[in-house]
Each structure stands twice: as structure tokens, then as C-alpha cells.
Amino acid sequence: MYGADPWDRPTVYAPPRRQRGGYLLAAVAVLVAGGGAMALVAPDGDRLAAAPVAAPGPGSFAFVQEQLGTPVTYDPCEPIRYVVNDALAPAGGAGLLAEALATVSGATGLVFEDSGSTDEPADPDRPPRDVLRHGLGASPVLVAWTTPEQVPDLEGGVVGVAGSVAEGVGGSAMRYVSGTVYLDAADLAGILQRPDGADQVRAIITHELGHLVGLDHVDDPGELMYAQNVGRTELGPGDRQGLAALGSGSCG
Ligand SMILES: [Zn+2]
């Protein structure tokens, strides 16, 4: 446990709507509190990994974006490609990232595909910039070990920020197509020096990957998606229900 520092907030990239040269930024977060059974969309046959099953139960989860009562998700029939800028990564960071990816993949049934390393710098405006350059979906998720100088949202006690960008498919339906995970390399290197540092950093990265695939914060310290770090290192029951829903979107 290392106190109740503010952790972060999810980076929310709006569905791109070309409006007077700008992008409308909006987010809808809906808290679904414990106990309620959730109707999951039946998975299509061509998904890359089995749809997760999470029994309804106690716990809290919330989605960054919803449409018509269902969460905006990645396509479970396509891999989530990602590249890593690890120039500033602390020793052991790559292994902890891999473990966090495996945890989120297991809880969602979404498949992450390593597209290699990159020297692309962290850029808070990356998705809107890429939309202007070559359209959505062309860029892999960027995971970058970086600094508050490059990503001002990492100033203070914030150790990571993450989010995804959605595009419209098939009319009004939205789907995540890319995103960013920015990790404060110096802060996390410091946490790694603590006796339970590896567990803490793995949990922080898992929390950020939760944002990437669409989980928002909840006001429940029993969940990893609680906004403050209170020493929790494993997914909570609500986290798992939310991740199962986010891995159960429709294909195509
Ligand atoms: Zn967060």
C-alpha cells in the first residue's frame, strides 16, 4: 500500500465528428452497481478467443462510453495491435506490461498483438492527429513509458493515463479502433523499488489497460478501477464483470 494518491483519469477521445475543424469531446460513464445480471451480446463465431464468462455478483464497474445501453468495445474478431516505446522503461517494465496484457486479455477474451517497438513519442493529441493524417484505425495502440513533460496529465501524483478512440461503423454504432497508454516512467521506477513494487506497477498497468478497453473509474475501493491507489493488486469482481462485457462486443 502506498497511500491514497490520486491515480489518474481515463483519457476519453471522442468519436471523431468533424465540426468546424475540431472534435467534439464527450464521455458518458454509467455506473452499474452490483448484483444486476447483465445481458451480454452473443459473440459471433469468428472471434479470436473465447468470450469470457463472469458471473453476476457484487462489485461495481462503469464504462467510458456507451451507446444504446451497451458499452463501446473493441472488435473481438480483430487483434488489438500495439507498439511500445520502451526507451524510458524501468528494468522489469516490459515483463510487467506483458503480464498486465495477459490479465486483461484473459478477462476480456480480446487478443493483443505485439507489433514491435517504436520510437514514436507520447503525444496527448495522437488520435486526433492521426485522424487528420490517415484516418482512424490505421495506427496501433501506442504504449509509451514517458514523462510529465511530454504528457502534462502525468504531472503530480498521476502515474498513468490511457484511453481509446472510437469510430462509427455500420451507421451510428461506435467501436474502439486505437488508443494510448502513457506511463510515467520515473514514478513507476520509484514504485518498483518498494518491497511490493512489482505487484503495484503491474496493477497500475492493468488499471490503465482497463481504461484502454473501456472501463471507467468506480467509487469502490474493492475494485482495481477505483480512482485512487489503495494498494489493491488484483482485479475485483466488478472489474471482471465489466471486462467480460467489454470483450463481448459484436464482430465485423
Ligand atoms: Zn484510472
Coordinates of C-alpha atoms and ligand atoms in Angstrom, one line a residue:
M1 CA 0.0 0.0 0.0
Y2 CA 1.4 3.4 -0.8
G3 CA -1.2 5.8 0.3
A4 CA -4.3 7.1 -1.5
D5 CA -2.7 9.2 -4.1
P6 CA -4.9 10.3 -7.0
W7 CA -4.1 7.7 -9.7
D8 CA -5.3 9.1 -12.9
R9 CA -8.3 9.7 -15.0
P10 CA -9.2 8.0 -18.2
T11 CA -8.3 9.7 -21.4
V12 CA -11.5 10.0 -23.4
Y13 CA -11.3 10.6 -27.1
A14 CA -14.5 11.5 -28.7
P15 CA -16.0 9.8 -31.6
P16 CA -14.5 12.0 -34.2
R17 CA -17.0 14.3 -35.6
R18 CA -15.7 16.9 -38.0
Q19 CA -17.2 20.1 -36.6
R20 CA -15.8 23.4 -37.6
G21 CA -12.3 21.9 -37.7
G22 CA -12.5 20.5 -34.3
Y23 CA -13.6 17.4 -32.5
L24 CA -16.4 17.1 -30.1
L25 CA -15.2 15.8 -26.8
A26 CA -17.8 13.9 -24.8
A27 CA -17.9 11.0 -22.5
V28 CA -20.7 9.0 -20.9
A29 CA -19.9 7.0 -17.9
V30 CA -22.6 4.9 -16.4
L31 CA -22.1 3.2 -13.1
V32 CA -23.6 -0.3 -13.0
A33 CA -23.7 -1.3 -9.3
G34 CA -23.6 -4.8 -8.0
G35 CA -26.0 -7.6 -8.3
G36 CA -27.6 -6.9 -11.6
A37 CA -27.3 -9.5 -14.2
M38 CA -26.0 -8.1 -17.4
A39 CA -27.2 -9.2 -20.8
L40 CA -24.2 -9.7 -22.9
V41 CA -24.2 -9.6 -26.7
A42 CA -23.9 -13.1 -28.0
P43 CA -20.4 -13.4 -29.5
D44 CA -20.0 -14.1 -33.2
G45 CA -18.4 -17.3 -34.3
D46 CA -15.2 -15.8 -35.6
R47 CA -13.8 -14.2 -32.5
L48 CA -10.1 -14.7 -31.8
A49 CA -10.6 -16.1 -28.3
A50 CA -13.4 -17.4 -26.3
A51 CA -15.8 -14.9 -24.8
P52 CA -15.2 -14.5 -21.1
V53 CA -17.8 -15.6 -18.6
A54 CA -18.2 -13.5 -15.5
A55 CA -20.9 -14.4 -13.1
P56 CA -23.0 -11.5 -12.0
G57 CA -22.4 -10.7 -8.4
P58 CA -21.2 -8.0 -6.0
G59 CA -19.0 -5.3 -7.3
S60 CA -19.0 -2.2 -9.4
F61 CA -18.0 -1.3 -12.9
A62 CA -18.5 1.6 -15.3
F63 CA -17.9 2.2 -18.9
V64 CA -16.1 5.1 -20.5
Q65 CA -18.6 5.2 -23.4
E66 CA -21.9 3.6 -24.1
Q67 CA -24.3 3.6 -26.9
L68 CA -27.9 2.5 -26.7
G69 CA -27.3 0.9 -23.3
T70 CA -24.3 -1.2 -24.3
P71 CA -20.6 -0.3 -23.9
V72 CA -18.5 0.8 -26.8
T73 CA -15.9 -2.0 -27.3
Y74 CA -13.1 -3.2 -29.4
D75 CA -13.9 -5.8 -32.1
P76 CA -13.3 -9.3 -30.5
C77 CA -12.7 -10.7 -34.0
E78 CA -9.7 -8.5 -34.6
P79 CA -6.5 -8.3 -32.6
I80 CA -5.7 -5.1 -30.8
R81 CA -2.3 -4.2 -32.3
Y82 CA 0.1 -2.3 -30.1
V83 CA 3.5 -0.8 -30.3
V84 CA 5.7 0.1 -27.3
N85 CA 8.1 3.0 -26.8
D86 CA 10.3 1.5 -24.1
A87 CA 13.2 3.9 -24.3
L88 CA 12.5 5.0 -20.7
A89 CA 11.1 1.8 -19.4
P90 CA 12.5 0.7 -16.0
A91 CA 14.1 -2.7 -15.6
G92 CA 11.4 -5.3 -15.5
G93 CA 8.8 -3.0 -17.0
A94 CA 8.4 -5.0 -20.2
G95 CA 7.7 -8.1 -18.3
L96 CA 5.1 -6.4 -16.1
L97 CA 3.4 -4.9 -19.2
A98 CA 3.2 -8.4 -20.7
E99 CA 1.6 -9.8 -17.6
A100 CA -0.9 -7.0 -17.4
L101 CA -1.8 -7.5 -21.0
A102 CA -2.3 -11.2 -20.4
T103 CA -4.6 -10.4 -17.4
V104 CA -6.8 -8.1 -19.4
S105 CA -6.8 -10.4 -22.4
G106 CA -7.9 -13.3 -20.1
A107 CA -10.7 -11.2 -18.6
T108 CA -12.0 -9.9 -21.9
G109 CA -11.2 -12.5 -24.5
L110 CA -9.7 -9.7 -26.5
V111 CA -6.3 -10.6 -28.2
F112 CA -3.4 -8.1 -28.0
E113 CA -0.9 -8.4 -30.9
D114 CA 2.6 -7.1 -30.3
S115 CA 3.6 -5.0 -33.3
G116 CA 7.0 -4.3 -32.0
S117 CA 8.8 -1.4 -30.5
T118 CA 8.7 2.2 -31.7
D119 CA 10.4 5.5 -31.2
E120 CA 7.2 7.4 -31.6
P121 CA 6.9 9.8 -28.7
A122 CA 3.9 10.0 -26.4
D123 CA 1.6 12.7 -27.7
P124 CA -1.6 13.7 -25.9
D125 CA -3.1 14.6 -29.2
R126 CA -2.2 11.4 -31.0
P127 CA -5.6 10.2 -32.0
P128 CA -7.0 13.5 -33.4
R129 CA -3.7 14.0 -35.2
D130 CA -3.8 10.5 -36.7
V131 CA -7.3 11.0 -37.8
L132 CA -6.2 14.1 -39.8
R133 CA -3.3 12.2 -41.2
H134 CA -4.6 8.9 -42.3
G135 CA -8.0 8.1 -40.7
L136 CA -8.9 6.1 -37.7
G137 CA -7.8 2.5 -37.3
A138 CA -4.6 2.8 -39.2
S139 CA -2.5 3.3 -36.1
P140 CA -1.8 0.6 -33.5
V141 CA -2.3 1.4 -29.8
L142 CA 0.8 3.3 -28.5
V143 CA 2.1 2.2 -25.1
A144 CA 4.8 4.6 -24.1
W145 CA 6.9 5.0 -21.0
T146 CA 7.2 8.7 -20.8
T147 CA 7.4 11.9 -18.7
P148 CA 5.1 14.6 -17.5
E149 CA 6.9 17.0 -19.8
Q150 CA 5.6 15.0 -22.8
V151 CA 2.2 14.2 -21.2
P152 CA 1.1 17.0 -18.9
D153 CA -1.7 14.8 -17.5
L154 CA 1.0 12.8 -15.7
E155 CA 2.0 15.8 -13.5
G156 CA 1.7 15.4 -9.8
G157 CA 0.7 12.0 -8.4
V158 CA -0.6 10.7 -11.7
V159 CA 1.3 7.6 -12.8
G160 CA -0.6 6.7 -16.0
V161 CA -3.3 7.8 -18.4
A162 CA -5.0 5.7 -21.0
G163 CA -7.9 5.7 -23.4
S164 CA -9.2 4.7 -26.7
V165 CA -10.7 6.4 -29.7
A166 CA -13.9 5.1 -31.3
E167 CA -15.2 5.4 -34.9
G168 CA -18.5 4.8 -36.3
V169 CA -19.3 1.5 -38.1
G170 CA -22.5 0.4 -39.7
G171 CA -24.3 3.7 -39.3
S172 CA -24.3 5.0 -35.8
A173 CA -22.6 2.1 -34.0
M174 CA -19.3 3.0 -32.4
R175 CA -16.2 0.8 -31.9
Y176 CA -12.8 1.4 -30.4
V177 CA -10.1 1.3 -33.0
S178 CA -6.9 2.6 -31.4
G179 CA -5.7 4.2 -28.2
T180 CA -2.9 5.3 -26.0
V181 CA -1.4 4.1 -22.7
Y182 CA 1.1 6.6 -21.2
L183 CA 3.1 5.5 -18.2
D184 CA 5.1 7.8 -16.0
A185 CA 8.5 6.1 -16.2
A186 CA 10.2 7.9 -13.3
D187 CA 7.2 7.5 -11.0
L188 CA 6.9 3.8 -11.8
A189 CA 10.6 3.2 -11.5
G190 CA 10.3 4.6 -7.9
I191 CA 7.4 2.4 -7.1
L192 CA 9.3 -0.6 -8.3
Q193 CA 11.9 0.0 -5.6
R194 CA 9.3 -0.8 -2.9
P195 CA 9.0 -4.3 -1.5
D196 CA 5.8 -4.9 -3.3
G197 CA 6.7 -2.7 -6.2
A198 CA 6.3 -5.2 -9.0
D199 CA 2.8 -6.1 -7.9
Q200 CA 1.9 -2.4 -7.6
V201 CA 3.3 -1.5 -11.1
R202 CA 1.6 -4.5 -12.7
A203 CA -1.7 -3.4 -11.1
I204 CA -1.2 0.2 -12.3
I205 CA -0.6 -1.0 -15.8
T206 CA -3.6 -3.3 -15.6
H207 CA -5.8 -0.4 -14.4
E208 CA -4.6 1.6 -17.4
L209 CA -5.3 -1.2 -19.8
G210 CA -8.8 -1.3 -18.2
H211 CA -9.3 2.2 -19.4
L212 CA -7.9 1.3 -22.8
V213 CA -10.5 -1.3 -23.4
G214 CA -13.3 0.9 -22.0
L215 CA -13.6 0.7 -18.2
D216 CA -14.1 4.0 -16.3
H217 CA -13.5 4.6 -12.6
V218 CA -15.8 3.4 -9.9
D219 CA -16.3 4.7 -6.4
D220 CA -15.5 1.4 -4.8
P221 CA -12.1 0.6 -3.2
G222 CA -12.7 -3.1 -3.7
E223 CA -12.1 -2.7 -7.5
L224 CA -8.9 -2.1 -9.4
M225 CA -10.8 0.6 -11.3
Y226 CA -11.1 2.7 -8.1
A227 CA -9.7 6.1 -9.0
Q228 CA -7.1 6.0 -6.2
N229 CA -4.5 3.5 -5.5
V230 CA -5.2 1.9 -2.1
G231 CA -2.8 -1.0 -2.6
R232 CA -5.1 -3.3 -4.5
T233 CA -3.2 -5.5 -6.9
E234 CA -5.8 -7.8 -8.4
L235 CA -8.9 -7.4 -10.4
G236 CA -12.0 -7.1 -8.3
P237 CA -15.4 -8.8 -9.0
G238 CA -16.9 -5.7 -10.7
D239 CA -13.7 -5.2 -12.8
R240 CA -14.1 -8.7 -14.1
Q241 CA -17.8 -8.3 -15.0
G242 CA -17.1 -5.0 -16.8
L243 CA -14.1 -6.5 -18.7
A244 CA -16.2 -9.5 -19.7
A245 CA -18.8 -7.2 -21.1
L246 CA -16.2 -5.2 -22.9
G247 CA -14.9 -8.4 -24.5
S248 CA -18.3 -9.4 -25.7
G249 CA -19.0 -6.8 -28.3
S250 CA -20.1 -7.7 -31.7
C251 CA -17.8 -8.6 -34.6
G252 CA -17.4 -7.1 -38.0
Ligands
ZN1 ZN -7.7 5.5 -13.8

